[in-house]
Short mmCIF file of C-alpha atoms in Angstrom, two decimals:
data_model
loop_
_atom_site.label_atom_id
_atom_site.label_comp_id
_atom_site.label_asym_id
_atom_site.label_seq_id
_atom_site.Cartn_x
_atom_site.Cartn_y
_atom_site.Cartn_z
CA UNK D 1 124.43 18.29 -115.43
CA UNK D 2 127.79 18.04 -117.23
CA UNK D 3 131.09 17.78 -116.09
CA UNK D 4 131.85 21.10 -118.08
CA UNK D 5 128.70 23.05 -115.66
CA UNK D 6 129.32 21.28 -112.94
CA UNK D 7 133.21 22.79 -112.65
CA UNK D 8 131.53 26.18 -114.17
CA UNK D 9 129.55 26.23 -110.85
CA UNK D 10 132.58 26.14 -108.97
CA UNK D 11 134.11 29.24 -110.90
CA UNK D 12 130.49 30.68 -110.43
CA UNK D 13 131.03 30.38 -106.70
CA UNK D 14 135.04 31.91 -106.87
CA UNK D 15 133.30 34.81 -108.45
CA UNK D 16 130.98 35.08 -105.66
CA UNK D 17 133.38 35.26 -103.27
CA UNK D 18 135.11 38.02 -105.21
CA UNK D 19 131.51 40.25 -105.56
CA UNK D 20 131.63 39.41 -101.44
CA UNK D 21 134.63 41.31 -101.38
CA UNK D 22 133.94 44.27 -104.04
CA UNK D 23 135.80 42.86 -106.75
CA UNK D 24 134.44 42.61 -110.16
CA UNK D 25 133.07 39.16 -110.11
CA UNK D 26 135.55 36.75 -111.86
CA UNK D 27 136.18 33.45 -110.73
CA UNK D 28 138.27 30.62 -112.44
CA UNK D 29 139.44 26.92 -111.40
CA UNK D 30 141.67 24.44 -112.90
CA UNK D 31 141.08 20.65 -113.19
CA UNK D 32 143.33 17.95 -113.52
CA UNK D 33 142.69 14.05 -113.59
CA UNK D 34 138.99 15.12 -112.93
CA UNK D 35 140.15 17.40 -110.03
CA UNK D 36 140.59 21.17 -108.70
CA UNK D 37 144.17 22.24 -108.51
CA UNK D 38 142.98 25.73 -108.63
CA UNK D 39 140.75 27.94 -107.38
CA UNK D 40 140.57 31.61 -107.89
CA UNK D 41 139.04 35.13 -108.16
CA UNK D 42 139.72 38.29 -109.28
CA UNK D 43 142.27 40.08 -105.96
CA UNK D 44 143.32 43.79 -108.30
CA UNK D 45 141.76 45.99 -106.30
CA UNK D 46 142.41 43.82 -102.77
CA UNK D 47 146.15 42.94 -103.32
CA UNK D 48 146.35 45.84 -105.75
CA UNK D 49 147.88 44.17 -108.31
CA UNK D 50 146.91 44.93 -112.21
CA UNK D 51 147.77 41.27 -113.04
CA UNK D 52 145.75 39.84 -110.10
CA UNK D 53 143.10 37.98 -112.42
CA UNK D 54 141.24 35.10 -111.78
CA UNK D 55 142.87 33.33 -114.68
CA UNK D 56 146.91 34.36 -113.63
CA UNK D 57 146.27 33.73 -110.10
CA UNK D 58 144.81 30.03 -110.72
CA UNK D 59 147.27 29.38 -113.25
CA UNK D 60 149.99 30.13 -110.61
CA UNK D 61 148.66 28.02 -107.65
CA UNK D 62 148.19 25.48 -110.40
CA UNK D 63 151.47 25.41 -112.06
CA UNK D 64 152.97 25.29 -107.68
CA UNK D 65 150.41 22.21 -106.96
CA UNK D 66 151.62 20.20 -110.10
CA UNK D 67 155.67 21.52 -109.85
CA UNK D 68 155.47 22.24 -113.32
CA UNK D 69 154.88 25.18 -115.63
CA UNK D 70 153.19 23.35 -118.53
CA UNK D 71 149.79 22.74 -117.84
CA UNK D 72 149.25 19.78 -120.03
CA UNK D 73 146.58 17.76 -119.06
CA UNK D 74 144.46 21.01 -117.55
CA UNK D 75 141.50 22.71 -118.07
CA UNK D 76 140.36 26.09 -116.85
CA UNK D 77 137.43 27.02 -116.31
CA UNK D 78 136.51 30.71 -115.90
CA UNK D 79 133.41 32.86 -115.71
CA UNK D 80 134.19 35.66 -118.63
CA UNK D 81 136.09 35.34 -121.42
CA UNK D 82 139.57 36.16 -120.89
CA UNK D 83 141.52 39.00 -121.91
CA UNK D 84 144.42 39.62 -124.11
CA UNK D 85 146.54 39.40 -120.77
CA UNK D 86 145.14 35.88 -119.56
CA UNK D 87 145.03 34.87 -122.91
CA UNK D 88 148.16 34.88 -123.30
CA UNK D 89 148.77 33.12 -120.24
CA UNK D 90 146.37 30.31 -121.13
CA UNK D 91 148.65 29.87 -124.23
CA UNK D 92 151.60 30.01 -122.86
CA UNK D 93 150.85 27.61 -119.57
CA UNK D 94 150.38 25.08 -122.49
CA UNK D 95 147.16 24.62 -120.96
CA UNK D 96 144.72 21.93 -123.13
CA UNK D 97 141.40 23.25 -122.48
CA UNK D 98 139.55 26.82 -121.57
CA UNK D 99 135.74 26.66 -121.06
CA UNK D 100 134.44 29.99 -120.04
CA UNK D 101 130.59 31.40 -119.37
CA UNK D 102 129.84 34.82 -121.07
CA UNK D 103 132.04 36.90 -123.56
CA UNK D 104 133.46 40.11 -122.64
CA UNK D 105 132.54 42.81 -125.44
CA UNK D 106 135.24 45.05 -124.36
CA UNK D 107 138.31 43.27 -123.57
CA UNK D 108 137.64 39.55 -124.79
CA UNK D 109 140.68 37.88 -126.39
CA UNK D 110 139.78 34.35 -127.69
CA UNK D 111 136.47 35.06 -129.65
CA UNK D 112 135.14 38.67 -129.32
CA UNK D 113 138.06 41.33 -129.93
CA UNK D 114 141.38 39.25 -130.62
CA UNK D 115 141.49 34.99 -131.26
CA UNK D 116 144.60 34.20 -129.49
CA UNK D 117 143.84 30.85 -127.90
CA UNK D 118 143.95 29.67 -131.42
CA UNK D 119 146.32 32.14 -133.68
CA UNK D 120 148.13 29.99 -136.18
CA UNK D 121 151.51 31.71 -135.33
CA UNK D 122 151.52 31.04 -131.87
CA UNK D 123 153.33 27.53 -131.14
CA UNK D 124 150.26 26.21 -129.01
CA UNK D 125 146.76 26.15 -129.64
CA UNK D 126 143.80 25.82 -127.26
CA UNK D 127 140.79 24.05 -127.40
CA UNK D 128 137.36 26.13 -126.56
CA UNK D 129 134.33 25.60 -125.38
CA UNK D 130 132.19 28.91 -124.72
CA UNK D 131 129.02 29.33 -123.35
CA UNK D 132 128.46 27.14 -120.19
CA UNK D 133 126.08 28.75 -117.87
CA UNK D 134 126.75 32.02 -119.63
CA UNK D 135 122.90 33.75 -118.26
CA UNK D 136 124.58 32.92 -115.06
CA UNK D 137 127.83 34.15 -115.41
CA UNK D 138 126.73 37.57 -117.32
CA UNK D 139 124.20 38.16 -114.53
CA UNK D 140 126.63 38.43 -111.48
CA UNK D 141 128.52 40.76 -113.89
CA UNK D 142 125.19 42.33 -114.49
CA UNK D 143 124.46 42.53 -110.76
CA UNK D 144 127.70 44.08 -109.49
CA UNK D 145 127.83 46.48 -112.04
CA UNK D 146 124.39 47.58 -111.63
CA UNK D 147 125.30 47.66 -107.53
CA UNK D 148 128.57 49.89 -108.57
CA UNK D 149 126.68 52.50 -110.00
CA UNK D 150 123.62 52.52 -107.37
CA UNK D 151 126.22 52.92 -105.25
CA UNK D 152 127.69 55.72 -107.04
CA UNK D 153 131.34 54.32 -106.78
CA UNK D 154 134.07 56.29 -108.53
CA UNK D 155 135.38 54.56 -111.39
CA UNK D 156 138.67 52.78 -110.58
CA UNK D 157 141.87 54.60 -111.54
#
């Protein structure tokens, strides 16, 4: 196993928590020096909060752990791609790295709808890696989903 899936399995296990809890199942961590700074999962519908995203809220508990805004030196890890919202985050942390599971048809902002993690008018660019443990990652989103509607669960506001 690789460094890269073994930290994926961690983010696989943040967005476990979060299906627990009847969130849609998005986990993320941050690593630094070969360690966790981070850990998070999607909290919108628990906090509610339209910004609570795995991504934002890692990136915040990472950015308090190291005393710094810049992520330099970091790597997130997250189980869908991120959106044009954490996206922008990513970029703007200054973080190095983003490795993420399964894309996101609808809303996915770094190689399915928009490519902001590298946009050549943006003063930072990330580097990507996409695909780790993606069958797992798009099958708790499968999962949930599919629970959602046997459940017959409004649709969020």
């Amino acid at each position: 196993m690789t460094l890269d899936e073994l930290y994926m399995g961690k983010a696989l296990a943040e967005a476990e928590t979060a299906f627990a809890v009847e969130e849609i199942p998005i986990g993320a961590v941050i690593v630094h020096e070969n360690t966790i700074i981070a850990r998070a999962y999607n909290l919108r519908e628990t906090l509610p909060c339209a910004t609570a995203h795995a991504e934002l809220l890692a990136i915040e508990k990472a950015c308090r752990h190291l005393n710094r805004w810049r992520l330099s030196g970091c790597t997130l890890y997250v189980t869908t791609e991120p959106c044009p919202m954490c996206a922008g985050a990513i970029v703007n942390s200054r973080l190095d790295r983003l490795v993420y599971g399964c894309p996101d048809p609808k809303a996915g902002a770094v190689h399915t709808l928009f490519h902001l993690t590298d946009h050549p008018r943006l003063n930072h660019r990330v580097a990507v890696t996409a695909g780790i443990r993606a069958d797992e990652c798009a099958d708790l989103l499968r999962r949930f989903f599919r629970l959602r509607r046997k459940k017959r669960v409004p649709p969020m506001p």
